[in-house]
XYZ file of C-alpha atoms in Angstrom:
336
model
C 174.918 -120.041 -123.990
C 174.939 -120.909 -120.277
C 177.665 -123.415 -119.495
C 178.278 -125.618 -116.492
C 180.911 -123.211 -115.204
C 178.367 -120.367 -115.353
C 175.950 -122.365 -113.208
C 178.721 -123.235 -110.769
C 179.596 -119.539 -110.472
C 175.953 -118.685 -109.842
C 175.819 -121.293 -107.071
C 178.915 -119.743 -105.488
C 177.238 -116.363 -105.002
C 173.507 -117.108 -104.882
C 173.242 -120.115 -102.575
C 173.326 -120.154 -98.792
C 176.692 -120.622 -97.126
C 175.350 -123.980 -95.912
C 174.334 -125.169 -99.392
C 176.214 -127.899 -101.252
C 177.858 -126.478 -104.358
C 178.219 -128.786 -107.330
C 181.786 -127.621 -108.008
C 182.716 -128.829 -104.501
C 181.184 -132.308 -104.816
C 183.066 -135.178 -103.195
C 183.036 -136.811 -106.615
C 181.961 -140.168 -108.028
C 183.016 -143.751 -107.347
C 184.646 -143.709 -110.784
C 186.038 -140.387 -112.079
C 184.381 -138.979 -115.216
C 184.930 -136.052 -117.530
C 182.693 -133.088 -116.726
C 179.729 -132.145 -118.910
C 180.037 -128.779 -120.669
C 176.406 -127.840 -119.954
C 175.186 -129.636 -116.835
C 176.568 -129.726 -113.307
C 177.320 -133.071 -111.680
C 174.080 -132.970 -109.681
C 172.036 -132.172 -112.792
C 173.598 -135.157 -114.540
C 172.724 -137.379 -111.570
C 169.089 -136.267 -111.696
C 168.935 -136.953 -115.441
C 170.487 -140.417 -115.081
C 167.891 -141.350 -112.485
C 164.911 -139.982 -114.432
C 165.984 -141.772 -117.621
C 166.592 -145.117 -115.894
C 164.450 -148.231 -116.202
C 164.284 -148.423 -112.419
C 162.610 -145.008 -112.275
C 160.047 -145.890 -114.948
C 159.061 -149.042 -113.077
C 157.926 -146.972 -110.091
C 154.707 -146.136 -111.938
C 153.573 -149.740 -111.532
C 154.607 -150.257 -107.908
C 152.119 -150.006 -105.038
C 152.411 -147.196 -102.504
C 149.936 -148.392 -99.832
C 146.743 -149.775 -101.359
C 147.025 -153.067 -103.248
C 145.077 -153.026 -106.542
C 142.904 -150.046 -105.526
C 139.593 -149.352 -107.208
C 140.070 -145.910 -108.717
C 142.536 -143.968 -110.825
C 143.671 -141.418 -108.247
C 145.525 -143.518 -105.683
C 149.250 -142.901 -105.352
C 151.940 -145.142 -106.775
C 155.648 -145.096 -105.957
C 156.159 -142.786 -108.930
C 153.554 -140.212 -107.924
C 154.903 -140.347 -104.375
C 158.405 -139.654 -105.714
C 157.192 -136.649 -107.706
C 155.377 -135.246 -104.661
C 158.486 -135.638 -102.499
C 160.541 -133.854 -105.163
C 158.091 -130.949 -105.357
C 157.987 -130.481 -101.570
C 161.757 -130.814 -101.231
C 162.513 -128.368 -104.032
C 160.192 -125.767 -102.515
C 161.981 -126.052 -99.162
C 165.420 -126.019 -100.802
C 164.513 -122.907 -102.780
C 163.225 -121.164 -99.655
C 166.503 -121.897 -97.864
C 168.737 -121.087 -100.877
C 170.034 -124.659 -101.001
C 171.005 -126.604 -104.111
C 167.742 -127.530 -105.862
C 169.437 -129.822 -108.384
C 171.019 -131.947 -105.657
C 167.739 -131.970 -103.741
C 165.812 -133.136 -106.803
C 168.342 -135.845 -107.664
C 168.098 -137.351 -104.171
C 164.294 -137.137 -104.177
C 163.982 -138.782 -107.592
C 166.223 -141.681 -106.563
C 165.214 -142.281 -102.975
C 162.666 -145.062 -103.580
C 164.196 -146.922 -106.543
C 164.763 -149.996 -104.383
C 161.178 -150.540 -103.307
C 159.648 -153.970 -103.846
C 156.423 -154.802 -105.669
C 153.231 -154.812 -103.565
C 154.219 -151.932 -101.279
C 154.981 -152.457 -97.593
C 153.651 -156.021 -97.727
C 156.227 -156.965 -100.347
C 159.043 -155.352 -98.368
C 158.104 -157.154 -95.146
C 157.974 -160.524 -96.875
C 161.268 -160.077 -98.718
C 162.830 -158.998 -95.412
C 161.750 -162.327 -93.930
C 162.973 -164.415 -96.862
C 166.345 -162.849 -97.610
C 168.908 -164.014 -95.048
C 170.565 -160.581 -94.677
C 167.259 -158.753 -94.339
C 165.804 -156.201 -96.730
C 165.644 -152.405 -96.400
C 164.458 -150.409 -99.370
C 166.902 -147.535 -98.810
C 169.869 -149.928 -98.924
C 168.366 -151.525 -102.019
C 167.902 -148.103 -103.631
C 171.631 -147.466 -103.290
C 172.356 -150.905 -104.743
C 170.119 -150.081 -107.712
C 172.053 -146.926 -108.589
C 175.468 -148.476 -107.845
C 175.125 -151.961 -109.324
C 171.801 -153.098 -110.737
C 170.789 -150.425 -113.247
C 172.195 -151.454 -116.622
C 172.002 -149.318 -119.754
C 173.584 -151.950 -121.995
C 177.041 -150.339 -121.942
C 177.870 -150.125 -118.264
C 176.448 -151.180 -114.924
C 175.380 -148.667 -112.294
C 174.776 -144.928 -112.621
C 178.039 -143.801 -110.970
C 176.330 -141.009 -109.031
C 178.021 -138.426 -106.838
C 178.690 -139.159 -103.186
C 176.173 -136.502 -102.108
C 173.307 -138.108 -104.021
C 174.282 -141.621 -102.928
C 174.363 -140.530 -99.283
C 170.979 -138.811 -99.578
C 169.397 -141.906 -101.114
C 170.834 -144.273 -98.503
C 169.960 -142.107 -95.508
C 166.568 -140.733 -96.572
C 165.167 -143.033 -93.894
C 166.665 -144.551 -90.761
C 168.702 -143.126 -87.865
C 171.624 -141.658 -89.857
C 171.269 -138.050 -90.991
C 172.482 -137.219 -94.522
C 175.669 -135.154 -94.497
C 174.230 -132.500 -96.835
C 171.411 -130.104 -95.896
C 169.763 -131.059 -99.214
C 169.672 -134.701 -98.117
C 168.165 -133.616 -94.802
C 165.469 -131.707 -96.697
C 164.526 -134.858 -98.653
C 164.493 -136.990 -95.497
C 161.769 -134.848 -93.912
C 160.004 -134.108 -97.217
C 159.537 -137.843 -97.747
C 157.698 -138.073 -94.437
C 155.662 -134.916 -95.090
C 154.612 -136.333 -98.463
C 153.695 -139.882 -97.520
C 151.835 -139.067 -94.312
C 149.656 -136.503 -96.040
C 149.028 -138.257 -99.336
C 148.347 -141.534 -97.526
C 145.726 -139.693 -95.436
C 144.235 -138.453 -98.711
C 144.139 -141.977 -100.170
C 142.760 -143.471 -96.943
C 139.956 -140.901 -96.864
C 139.182 -141.607 -100.523
C 139.033 -145.343 -99.872
C 136.737 -144.939 -96.854
C 139.159 -146.637 -94.455
C 139.062 -143.526 -92.257
C 136.889 -140.417 -92.070
C 137.951 -136.831 -91.458
C 136.395 -137.067 -87.993
C 138.867 -139.856 -87.117
C 141.996 -137.756 -87.588
C 143.679 -136.654 -84.316
C 142.109 -133.295 -83.492
C 145.162 -131.650 -81.954
C 147.334 -132.420 -84.988
C 144.656 -131.134 -87.355
C 144.244 -127.926 -85.350
C 148.000 -127.289 -85.593
C 148.651 -128.402 -89.178
C 145.345 -127.778 -90.957
C 142.180 -129.604 -91.919
C 143.009 -130.220 -95.591
C 145.822 -131.907 -97.524
C 146.883 -128.562 -98.991
C 146.911 -126.701 -95.666
C 148.932 -129.397 -93.868
C 151.666 -129.464 -96.486
C 151.733 -125.664 -96.673
C 152.058 -125.431 -92.883
C 154.880 -127.975 -92.700
C 156.828 -126.547 -95.639
C 156.683 -122.970 -94.302
C 157.556 -124.120 -90.793
C 160.581 -126.041 -92.020
C 161.873 -123.044 -93.971
C 161.323 -120.623 -91.078
C 162.803 -122.964 -88.451
C 165.870 -123.886 -90.531
C 166.663 -120.432 -91.894
C 170.245 -119.486 -91.049
C 171.035 -122.922 -89.607
C 173.152 -125.808 -90.970
C 170.593 -128.269 -89.583
C 167.294 -128.716 -91.415
C 164.381 -129.341 -89.078
C 160.789 -128.634 -88.160
C 159.761 -126.745 -85.033
C 159.038 -128.932 -82.014
C 155.299 -128.177 -82.193
C 154.928 -129.057 -85.885
C 157.196 -132.097 -85.607
C 155.115 -133.521 -82.749
C 151.881 -132.883 -84.643
C 153.260 -134.624 -87.737
C 154.589 -137.578 -85.735
C 151.220 -137.948 -84.000
C 149.588 -138.100 -87.431
C 152.137 -140.709 -88.504
C 151.402 -142.829 -85.419
C 147.689 -142.547 -86.183
C 148.305 -143.754 -89.742
C 150.265 -146.788 -88.583
C 147.511 -147.757 -86.163
C 144.561 -147.092 -88.435
C 145.798 -147.471 -92.027
C 149.146 -149.199 -92.524
C 148.179 -151.997 -90.113
C 144.443 -151.808 -90.807
C 142.843 -155.092 -91.859
C 140.687 -153.228 -94.371
C 143.882 -152.133 -96.129
C 145.930 -155.247 -95.504
C 143.151 -157.654 -96.469
C 144.272 -161.092 -95.300
C 143.492 -162.691 -98.651
C 145.571 -160.111 -100.539
C 148.490 -160.244 -98.090
C 148.525 -164.036 -98.227
C 148.458 -163.862 -101.998
C 151.403 -161.429 -102.073
C 153.360 -163.633 -99.675
C 152.683 -166.703 -101.787
C 153.772 -164.924 -104.973
C 157.044 -163.580 -103.556
C 157.971 -166.753 -101.684
C 157.194 -168.920 -104.713
C 159.239 -166.730 -107.057
C 162.145 -166.590 -104.624
C 162.247 -170.360 -104.226
C 161.882 -170.940 -107.966
C 164.807 -168.707 -108.942
C 166.994 -170.034 -106.128
C 166.555 -173.476 -107.689
C 166.627 -172.241 -111.295
C 169.181 -169.449 -111.280
C 169.819 -169.730 -115.004
C 166.232 -168.584 -115.619
C 167.044 -165.089 -114.362
C 167.547 -162.401 -117.027
C 171.033 -162.393 -118.552
C 172.104 -159.110 -116.908
C 171.555 -160.692 -113.481
C 173.179 -164.023 -114.390
C 176.324 -162.245 -115.578
C 176.876 -160.866 -112.058
C 177.146 -164.327 -110.518
C 180.923 -164.091 -110.093
C 180.642 -161.012 -107.873
C 177.321 -161.621 -106.059
C 175.695 -164.587 -104.366
C 172.751 -166.371 -105.943
C 170.519 -165.326 -103.048
C 171.425 -161.647 -103.431
C 170.747 -161.668 -107.170
C 167.404 -163.418 -106.728
C 166.508 -160.782 -104.125
C 167.583 -158.043 -106.541
C 165.470 -159.415 -109.364
C 162.310 -159.836 -107.307
C 162.712 -156.405 -105.690
C 162.997 -154.842 -109.147
C 159.674 -156.277 -110.334
C 156.523 -154.205 -110.683
C 153.292 -155.514 -109.172
C 151.849 -156.630 -112.483
C 155.101 -158.161 -113.747
C 155.508 -160.236 -110.562
C 151.924 -161.421 -110.920
C 152.375 -162.288 -114.601
C 155.591 -164.233 -113.947
C 153.904 -166.102 -111.111
C 150.997 -167.044 -113.353
C 153.337 -168.159 -116.103
C 155.325 -170.385 -113.762
C 152.721 -171.763 -111.381
C 149.190 -171.428 -112.738
C 147.956 -174.255 -114.928
C 147.010 -173.281 -118.466
C 143.531 -174.583 -117.763
C 143.098 -171.920 -115.083
C 144.543 -168.950 -116.992
C-alpha cells in the first residue's frame, strides 16, 4: 500500500528544487489531522471536486449566453481545460501536479451566472465591488457548506493560487503561477474556437502575426504555448512565457476583447438587458426579503452583512436557477 508519507518522500526526491512539497505546506486556517493515504494538496483537490460549488459550474456561462449548440464551453469545461494545460506544464517542469490541479479546479468557483455580463452587473450593484477571484476564495473559506461545517479549510498554497490566478499579484508558489498563465492560455484559445463556431469571427480575421507565431489551429496554439512555457521556465523559480510568445498571446487576447467579448453579436443588447434586469431584481428582492434566502445563508447573518450575503447567494446561482427564481418571483402565472 502506498501511504501519504511514501508520496511525500517521492516528492522530496523527484520534484524540482523549486516545486512546492506537500509535507512543507504552510498549513490550513484550522489545523487538521493528516490523512493516511492522501497528501494535503490531494485532499484539497478532492474537497473542491466533490463540492456543490464545483458541480454548479456546469450550468454557468463562459462567454456565449444560451448558445445554440452542444459544444460551447461552460465554466466547468473551461476549468477542466485549465487543469489539463496546467498539469502538463507542471509535469514538464517537475512541479507538484496535485497542488497545480487543486488550484485549477478551484480558481473559478466564485463566478456569477451569465458569464462576464453577470459579473459586470454584480460589480455595479454590490457596494464593495465584485471580483470573481475574491469570491472564489470566499466560496472555499466561508460559503461552501457540507451540512457539518462551513468552508473547505484548504491549504494556504491552494487559497493563494485561487485568489491570485488573475490580477496583478503573482502567486507565491510556482504551481500557482502555472495556473495563472494556463487560465489565460485556455480561455483565449477556447473562446476563439467558440467564436469561430458561432460565426462571430472567421479564421481570416485572426491577427496574422500571432497566428504565424502560435499556429493556425486550436491544437497547435496550445501546444506551442505549453512547450514554450516549459522551455522558458526550465531551471527557473519564475514561471513565464518567452517574450515573443507572450506578445503573440496578448495580441490575440486584445483581439478577442475588441471583436468577441465586447462584440454586439455576442453581447446582444436584449440579452444583456435581460441579464441586468434579472440580477438587479433578485438583488433588490432579497435585500428587502432577507428571510427568503436559504437557511445556510440566513444563519450567517451575525457575521456578515445582509448585502454581502445577498451578493453571495446571487453569485452562487447557475444561469438556469437564476432565471427560474426570477420567473417564480416576478412573472405572472398567466405568462408562465
